[in-house]
PDB file of N, CA and C in Angstrom:
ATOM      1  N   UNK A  16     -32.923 -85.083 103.701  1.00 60.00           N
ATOM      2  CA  UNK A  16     -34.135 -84.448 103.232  1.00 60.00           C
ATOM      3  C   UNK A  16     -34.308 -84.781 101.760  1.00 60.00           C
ATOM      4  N   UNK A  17     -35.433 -85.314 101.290  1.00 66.00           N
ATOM      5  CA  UNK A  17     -35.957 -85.810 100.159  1.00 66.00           C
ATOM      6  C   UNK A  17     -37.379 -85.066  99.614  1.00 66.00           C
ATOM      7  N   UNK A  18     -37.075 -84.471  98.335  1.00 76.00           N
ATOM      8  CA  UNK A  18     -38.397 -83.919  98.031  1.00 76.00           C
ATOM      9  C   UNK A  18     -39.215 -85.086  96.811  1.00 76.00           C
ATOM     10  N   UNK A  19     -40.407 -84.504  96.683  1.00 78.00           N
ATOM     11  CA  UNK A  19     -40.643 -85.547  95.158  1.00 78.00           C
ATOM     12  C   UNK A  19     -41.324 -84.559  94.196  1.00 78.00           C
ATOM     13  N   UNK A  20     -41.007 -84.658  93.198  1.00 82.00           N
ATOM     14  CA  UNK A  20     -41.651 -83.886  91.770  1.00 82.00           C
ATOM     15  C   UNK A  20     -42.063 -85.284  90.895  1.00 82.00           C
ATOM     16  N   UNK A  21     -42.865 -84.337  89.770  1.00 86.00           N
ATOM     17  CA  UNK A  21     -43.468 -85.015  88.784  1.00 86.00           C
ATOM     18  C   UNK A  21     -42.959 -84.152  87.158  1.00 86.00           C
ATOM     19  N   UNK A  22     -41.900 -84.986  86.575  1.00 87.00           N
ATOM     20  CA  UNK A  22     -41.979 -84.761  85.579  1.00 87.00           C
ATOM     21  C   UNK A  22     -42.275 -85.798  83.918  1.00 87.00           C
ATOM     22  N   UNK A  23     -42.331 -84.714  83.348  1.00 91.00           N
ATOM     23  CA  UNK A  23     -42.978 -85.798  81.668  1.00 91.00           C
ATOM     24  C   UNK A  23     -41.626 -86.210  81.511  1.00 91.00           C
ATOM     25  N   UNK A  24     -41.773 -87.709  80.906  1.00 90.00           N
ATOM     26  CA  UNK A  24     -40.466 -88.171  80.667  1.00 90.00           C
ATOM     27  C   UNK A  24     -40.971 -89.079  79.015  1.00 90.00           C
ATOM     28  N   UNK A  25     -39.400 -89.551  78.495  1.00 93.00           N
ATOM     29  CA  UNK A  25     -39.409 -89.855  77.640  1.00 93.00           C
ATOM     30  C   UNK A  25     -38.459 -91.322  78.125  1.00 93.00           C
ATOM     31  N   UNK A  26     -38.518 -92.552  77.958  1.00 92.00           N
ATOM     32  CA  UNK A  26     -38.130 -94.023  78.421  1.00 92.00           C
ATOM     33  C   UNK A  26     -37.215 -94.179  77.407  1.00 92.00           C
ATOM     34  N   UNK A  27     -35.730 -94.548  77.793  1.00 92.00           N
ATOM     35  CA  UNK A  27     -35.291 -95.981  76.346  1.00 92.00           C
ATOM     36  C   UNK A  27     -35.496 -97.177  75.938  1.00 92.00           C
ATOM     37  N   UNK A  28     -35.317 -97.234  75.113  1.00 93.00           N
ATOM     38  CA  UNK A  28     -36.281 -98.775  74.436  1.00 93.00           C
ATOM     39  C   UNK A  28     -36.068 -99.787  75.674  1.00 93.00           C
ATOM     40  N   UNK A  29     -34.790-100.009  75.873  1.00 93.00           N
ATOM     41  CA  UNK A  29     -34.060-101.056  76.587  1.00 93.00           C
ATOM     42  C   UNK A  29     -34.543-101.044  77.933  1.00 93.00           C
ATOM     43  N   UNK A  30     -35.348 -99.763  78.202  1.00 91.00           N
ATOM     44  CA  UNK A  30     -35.846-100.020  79.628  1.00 91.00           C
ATOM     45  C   UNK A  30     -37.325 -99.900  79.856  1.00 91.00           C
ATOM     46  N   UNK A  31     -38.089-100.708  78.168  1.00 92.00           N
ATOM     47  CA  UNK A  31     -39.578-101.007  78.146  1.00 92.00           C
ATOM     48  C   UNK A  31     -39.032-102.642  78.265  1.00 92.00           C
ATOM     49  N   UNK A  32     -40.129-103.217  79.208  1.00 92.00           N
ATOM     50  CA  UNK A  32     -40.557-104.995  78.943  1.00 92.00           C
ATOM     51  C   UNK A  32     -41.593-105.194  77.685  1.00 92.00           C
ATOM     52  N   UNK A  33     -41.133-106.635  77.296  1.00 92.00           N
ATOM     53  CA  UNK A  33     -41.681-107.104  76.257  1.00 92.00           C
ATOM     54  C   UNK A  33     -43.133-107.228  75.926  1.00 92.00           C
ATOM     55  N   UNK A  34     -43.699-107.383  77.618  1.00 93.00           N
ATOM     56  CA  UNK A  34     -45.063-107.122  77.986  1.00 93.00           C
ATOM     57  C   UNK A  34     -46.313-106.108  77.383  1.00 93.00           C
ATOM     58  N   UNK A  35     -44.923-104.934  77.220  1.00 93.00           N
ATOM     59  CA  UNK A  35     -45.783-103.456  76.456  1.00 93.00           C
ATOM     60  C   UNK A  35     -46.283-103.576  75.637  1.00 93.00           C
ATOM     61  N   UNK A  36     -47.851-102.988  75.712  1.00 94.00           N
ATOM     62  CA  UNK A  36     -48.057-102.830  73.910  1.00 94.00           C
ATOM     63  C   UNK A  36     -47.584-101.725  72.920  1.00 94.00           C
ATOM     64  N   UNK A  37     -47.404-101.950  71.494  1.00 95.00           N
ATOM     65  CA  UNK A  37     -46.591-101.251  71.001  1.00 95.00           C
ATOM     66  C   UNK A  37     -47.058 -99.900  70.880  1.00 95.00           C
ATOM     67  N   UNK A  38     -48.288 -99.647  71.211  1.00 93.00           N
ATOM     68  CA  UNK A  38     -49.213 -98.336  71.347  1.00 93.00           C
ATOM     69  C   UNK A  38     -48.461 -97.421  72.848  1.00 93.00           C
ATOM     70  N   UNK A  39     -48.185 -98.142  73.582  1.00 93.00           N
ATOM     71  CA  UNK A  39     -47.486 -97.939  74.607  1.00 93.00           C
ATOM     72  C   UNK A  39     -46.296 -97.818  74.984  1.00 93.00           C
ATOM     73  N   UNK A  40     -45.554 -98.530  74.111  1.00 94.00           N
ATOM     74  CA  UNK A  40     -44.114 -98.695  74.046  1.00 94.00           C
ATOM     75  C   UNK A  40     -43.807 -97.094  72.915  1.00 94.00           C
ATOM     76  N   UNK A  41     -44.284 -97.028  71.768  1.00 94.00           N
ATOM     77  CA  UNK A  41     -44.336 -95.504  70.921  1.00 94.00           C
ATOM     78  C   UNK A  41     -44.300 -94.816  71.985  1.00 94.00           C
ATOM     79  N   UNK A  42     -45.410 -94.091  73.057  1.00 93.00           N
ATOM     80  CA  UNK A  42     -45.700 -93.295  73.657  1.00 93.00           C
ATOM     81  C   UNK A  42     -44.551 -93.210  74.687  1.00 93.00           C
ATOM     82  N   UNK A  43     -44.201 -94.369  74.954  1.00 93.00           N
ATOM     83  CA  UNK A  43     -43.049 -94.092  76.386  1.00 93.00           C
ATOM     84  C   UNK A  43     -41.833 -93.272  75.555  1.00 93.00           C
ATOM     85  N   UNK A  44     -41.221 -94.009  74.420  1.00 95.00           N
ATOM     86  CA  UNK A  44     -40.272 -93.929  73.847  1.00 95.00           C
ATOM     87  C   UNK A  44     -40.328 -92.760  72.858  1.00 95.00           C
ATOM     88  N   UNK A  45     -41.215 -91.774  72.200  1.00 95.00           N
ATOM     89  CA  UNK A  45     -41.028 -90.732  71.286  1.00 95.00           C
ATOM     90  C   UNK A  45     -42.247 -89.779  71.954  1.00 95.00           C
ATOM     91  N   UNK A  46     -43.118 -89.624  72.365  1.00 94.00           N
ATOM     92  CA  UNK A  46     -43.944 -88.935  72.763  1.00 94.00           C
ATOM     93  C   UNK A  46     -43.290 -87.560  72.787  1.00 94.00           C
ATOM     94  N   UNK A  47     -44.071 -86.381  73.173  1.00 94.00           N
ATOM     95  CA  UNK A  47     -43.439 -84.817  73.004  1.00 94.00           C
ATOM     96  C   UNK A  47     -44.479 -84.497  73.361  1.00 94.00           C
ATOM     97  N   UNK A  48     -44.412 -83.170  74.190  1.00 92.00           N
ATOM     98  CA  UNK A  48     -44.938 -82.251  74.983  1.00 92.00           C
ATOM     99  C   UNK A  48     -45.568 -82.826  76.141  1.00 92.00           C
ATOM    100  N   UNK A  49     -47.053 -82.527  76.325  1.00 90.00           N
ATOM    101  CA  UNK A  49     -47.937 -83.231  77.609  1.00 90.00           C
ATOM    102  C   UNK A  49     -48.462 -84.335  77.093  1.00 90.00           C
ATOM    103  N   UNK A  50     -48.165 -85.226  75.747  1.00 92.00           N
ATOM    104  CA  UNK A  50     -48.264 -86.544  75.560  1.00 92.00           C
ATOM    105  C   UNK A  50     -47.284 -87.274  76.331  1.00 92.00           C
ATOM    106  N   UNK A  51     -46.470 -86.512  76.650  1.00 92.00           N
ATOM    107  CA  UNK A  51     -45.024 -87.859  77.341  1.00 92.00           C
ATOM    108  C   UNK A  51     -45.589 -87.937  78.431  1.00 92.00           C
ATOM    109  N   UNK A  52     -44.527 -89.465  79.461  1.00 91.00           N
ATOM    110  CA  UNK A  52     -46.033 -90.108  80.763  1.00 91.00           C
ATOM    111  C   UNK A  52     -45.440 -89.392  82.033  1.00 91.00           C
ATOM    112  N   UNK A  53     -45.747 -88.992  82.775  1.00 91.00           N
ATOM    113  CA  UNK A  53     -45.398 -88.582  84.277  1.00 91.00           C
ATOM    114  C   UNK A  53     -44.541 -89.588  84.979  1.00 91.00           C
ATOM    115  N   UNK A  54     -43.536 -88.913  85.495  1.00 89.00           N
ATOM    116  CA  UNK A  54     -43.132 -89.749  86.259  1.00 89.00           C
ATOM    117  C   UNK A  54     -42.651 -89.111  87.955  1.00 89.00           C
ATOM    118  N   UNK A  55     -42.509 -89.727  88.375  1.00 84.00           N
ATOM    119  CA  UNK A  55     -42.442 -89.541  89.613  1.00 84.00           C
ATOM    120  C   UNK A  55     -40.476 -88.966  89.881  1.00 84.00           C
ATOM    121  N   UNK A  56     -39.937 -88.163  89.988  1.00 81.00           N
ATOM    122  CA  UNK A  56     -38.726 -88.024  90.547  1.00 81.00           C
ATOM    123  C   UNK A  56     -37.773 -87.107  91.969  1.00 81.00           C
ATOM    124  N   UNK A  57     -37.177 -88.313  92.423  1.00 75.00           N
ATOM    125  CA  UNK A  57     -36.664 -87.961  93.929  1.00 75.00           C
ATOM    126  C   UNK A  57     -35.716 -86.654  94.098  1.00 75.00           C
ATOM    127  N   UNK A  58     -35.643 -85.714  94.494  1.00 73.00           N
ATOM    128  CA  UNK A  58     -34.884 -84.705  94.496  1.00 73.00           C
ATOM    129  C   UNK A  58     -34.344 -84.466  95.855  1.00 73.00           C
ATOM    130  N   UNK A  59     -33.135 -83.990  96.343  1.00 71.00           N
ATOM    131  CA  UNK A  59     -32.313 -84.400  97.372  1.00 71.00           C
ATOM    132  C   UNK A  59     -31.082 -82.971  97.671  1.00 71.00           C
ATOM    133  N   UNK A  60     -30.639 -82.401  98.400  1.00 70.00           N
ATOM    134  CA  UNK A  60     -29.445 -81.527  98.181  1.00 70.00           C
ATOM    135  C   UNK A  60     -28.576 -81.777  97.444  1.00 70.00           C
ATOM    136  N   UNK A  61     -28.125 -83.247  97.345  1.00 69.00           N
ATOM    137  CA  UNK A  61     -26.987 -83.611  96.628  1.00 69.00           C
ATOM    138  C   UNK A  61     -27.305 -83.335  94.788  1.00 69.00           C
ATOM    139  N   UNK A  62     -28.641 -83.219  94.354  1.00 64.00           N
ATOM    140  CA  UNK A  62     -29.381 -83.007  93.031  1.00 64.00           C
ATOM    141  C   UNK A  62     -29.506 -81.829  92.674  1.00 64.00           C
ATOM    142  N   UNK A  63     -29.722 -80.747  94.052  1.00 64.00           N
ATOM    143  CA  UNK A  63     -29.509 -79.325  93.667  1.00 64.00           C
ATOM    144  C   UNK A  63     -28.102 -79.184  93.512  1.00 64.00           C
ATOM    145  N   UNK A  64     -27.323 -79.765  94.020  1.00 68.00           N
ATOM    146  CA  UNK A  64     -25.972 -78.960  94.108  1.00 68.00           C
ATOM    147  C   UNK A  64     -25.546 -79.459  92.911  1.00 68.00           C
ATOM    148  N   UNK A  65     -25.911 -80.552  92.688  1.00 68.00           N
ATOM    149  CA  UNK A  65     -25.584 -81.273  91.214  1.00 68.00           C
ATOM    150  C   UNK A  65     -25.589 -79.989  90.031  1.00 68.00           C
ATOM    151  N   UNK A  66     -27.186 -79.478  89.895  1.00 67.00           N
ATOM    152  CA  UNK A  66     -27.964 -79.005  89.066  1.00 67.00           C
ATOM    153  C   UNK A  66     -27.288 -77.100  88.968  1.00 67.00           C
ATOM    154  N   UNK A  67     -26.910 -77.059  90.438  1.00 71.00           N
ATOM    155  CA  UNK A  67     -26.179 -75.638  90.217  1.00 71.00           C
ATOM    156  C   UNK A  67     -24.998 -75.553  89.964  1.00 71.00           C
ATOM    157  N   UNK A  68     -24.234 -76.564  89.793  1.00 70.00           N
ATOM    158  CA  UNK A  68     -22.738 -77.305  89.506  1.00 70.00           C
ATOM    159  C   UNK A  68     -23.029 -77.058  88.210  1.00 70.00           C
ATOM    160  N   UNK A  69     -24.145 -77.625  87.311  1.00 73.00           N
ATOM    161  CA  UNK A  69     -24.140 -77.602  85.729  1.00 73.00           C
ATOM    162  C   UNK A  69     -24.366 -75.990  85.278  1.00 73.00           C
ATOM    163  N   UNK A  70     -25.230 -75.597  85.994  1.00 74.00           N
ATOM    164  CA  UNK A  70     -25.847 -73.907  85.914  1.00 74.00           C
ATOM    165  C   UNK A  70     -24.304 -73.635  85.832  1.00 74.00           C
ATOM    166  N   UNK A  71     -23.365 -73.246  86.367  1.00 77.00           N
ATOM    167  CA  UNK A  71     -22.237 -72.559  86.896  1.00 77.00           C
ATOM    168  C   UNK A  71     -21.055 -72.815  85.701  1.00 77.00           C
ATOM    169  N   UNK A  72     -21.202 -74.358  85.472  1.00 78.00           N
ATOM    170  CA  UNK A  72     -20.317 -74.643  84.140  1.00 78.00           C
ATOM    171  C   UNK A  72     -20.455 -74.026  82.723  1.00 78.00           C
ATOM    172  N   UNK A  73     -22.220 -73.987  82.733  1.00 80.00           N
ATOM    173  CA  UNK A  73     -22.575 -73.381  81.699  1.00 80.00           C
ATOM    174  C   UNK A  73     -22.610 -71.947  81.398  1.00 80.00           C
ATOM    175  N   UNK A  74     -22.559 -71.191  82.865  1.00 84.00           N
ATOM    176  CA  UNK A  74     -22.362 -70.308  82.912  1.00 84.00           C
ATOM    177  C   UNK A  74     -20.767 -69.561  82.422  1.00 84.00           C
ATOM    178  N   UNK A  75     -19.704 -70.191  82.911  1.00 86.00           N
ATOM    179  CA  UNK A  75     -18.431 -70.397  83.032  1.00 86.00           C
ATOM    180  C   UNK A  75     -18.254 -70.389  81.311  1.00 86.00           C
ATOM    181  N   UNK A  76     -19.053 -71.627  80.618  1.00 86.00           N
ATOM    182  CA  UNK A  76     -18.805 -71.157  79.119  1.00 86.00           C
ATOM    183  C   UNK A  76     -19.265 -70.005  78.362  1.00 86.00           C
ATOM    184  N   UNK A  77     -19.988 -69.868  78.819  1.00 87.00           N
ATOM    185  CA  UNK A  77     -20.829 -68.662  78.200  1.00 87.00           C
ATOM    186  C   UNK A  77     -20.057 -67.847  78.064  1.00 87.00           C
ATOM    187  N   UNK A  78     -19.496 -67.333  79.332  1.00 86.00           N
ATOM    188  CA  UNK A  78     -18.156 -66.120  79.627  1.00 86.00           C
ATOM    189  C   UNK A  78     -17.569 -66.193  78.463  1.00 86.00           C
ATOM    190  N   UNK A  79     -17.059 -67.453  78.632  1.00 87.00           N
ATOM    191  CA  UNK A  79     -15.896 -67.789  77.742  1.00 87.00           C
ATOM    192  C   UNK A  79     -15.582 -67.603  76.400  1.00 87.00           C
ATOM    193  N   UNK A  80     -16.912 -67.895  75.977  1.00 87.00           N
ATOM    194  CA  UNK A  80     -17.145 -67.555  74.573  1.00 87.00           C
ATOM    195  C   UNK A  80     -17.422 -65.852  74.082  1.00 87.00           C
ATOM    196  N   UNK A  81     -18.074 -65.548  74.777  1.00 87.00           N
ATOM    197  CA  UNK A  81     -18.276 -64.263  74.823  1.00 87.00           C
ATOM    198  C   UNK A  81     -16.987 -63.660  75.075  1.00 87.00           C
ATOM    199  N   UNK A  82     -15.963 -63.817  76.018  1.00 86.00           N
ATOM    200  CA  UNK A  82     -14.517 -63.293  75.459  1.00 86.00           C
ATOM    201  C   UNK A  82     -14.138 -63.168  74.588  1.00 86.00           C
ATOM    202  N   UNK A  83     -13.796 -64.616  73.567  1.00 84.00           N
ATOM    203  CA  UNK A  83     -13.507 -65.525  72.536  1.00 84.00           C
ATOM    204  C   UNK A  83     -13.665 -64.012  71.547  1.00 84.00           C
ATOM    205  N   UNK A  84     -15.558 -63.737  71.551  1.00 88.00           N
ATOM    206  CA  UNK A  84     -16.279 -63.546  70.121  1.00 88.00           C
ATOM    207  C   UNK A  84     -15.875 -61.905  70.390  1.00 88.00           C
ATOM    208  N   UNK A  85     -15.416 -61.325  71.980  1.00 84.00           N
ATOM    209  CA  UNK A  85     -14.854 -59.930  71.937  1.00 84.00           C
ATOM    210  C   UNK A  85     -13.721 -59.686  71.474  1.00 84.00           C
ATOM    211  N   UNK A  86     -12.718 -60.350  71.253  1.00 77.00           N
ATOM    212  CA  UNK A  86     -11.549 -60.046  70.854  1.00 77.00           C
ATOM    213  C   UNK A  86     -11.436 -60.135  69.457  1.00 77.00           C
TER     214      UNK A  86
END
């Protein structure tokens, strides 16, 4: 099972062609907020579980620190 979303993205240089114009190449590469370009991305179980794997780590520190700053 495969879903698709659309999010604003921001490109690295190295993965614009030479083709771009530099009006275009700026915009891929530094753009911010709803100036950055849409892109299309595949989402999958293996991406949620990914994504709640990071939730859980970050969560896990949080604790941690918050121990840390109780003692």
């Amino acid at each position: 099972m495969r879903s698709w979303s659309w999010a604003k993205i921001n490109a690295g240089a190295a993965n614009i062609g030479p083709g771009v114009s530099a009006a275009n190449h700026q915009r891929l590469t530094t753009a911010t907020g709803l100036a950055r370009v849409p892109a299309s991305q595949a989402t999958s179980p293996s991406t949620w579980y990914a994504a709640s794997g990071q939730v859980n780590n970050l969560l896990q520190l949080a604790r941690a620190i918050i121990r840390h700053i109780a003692k």
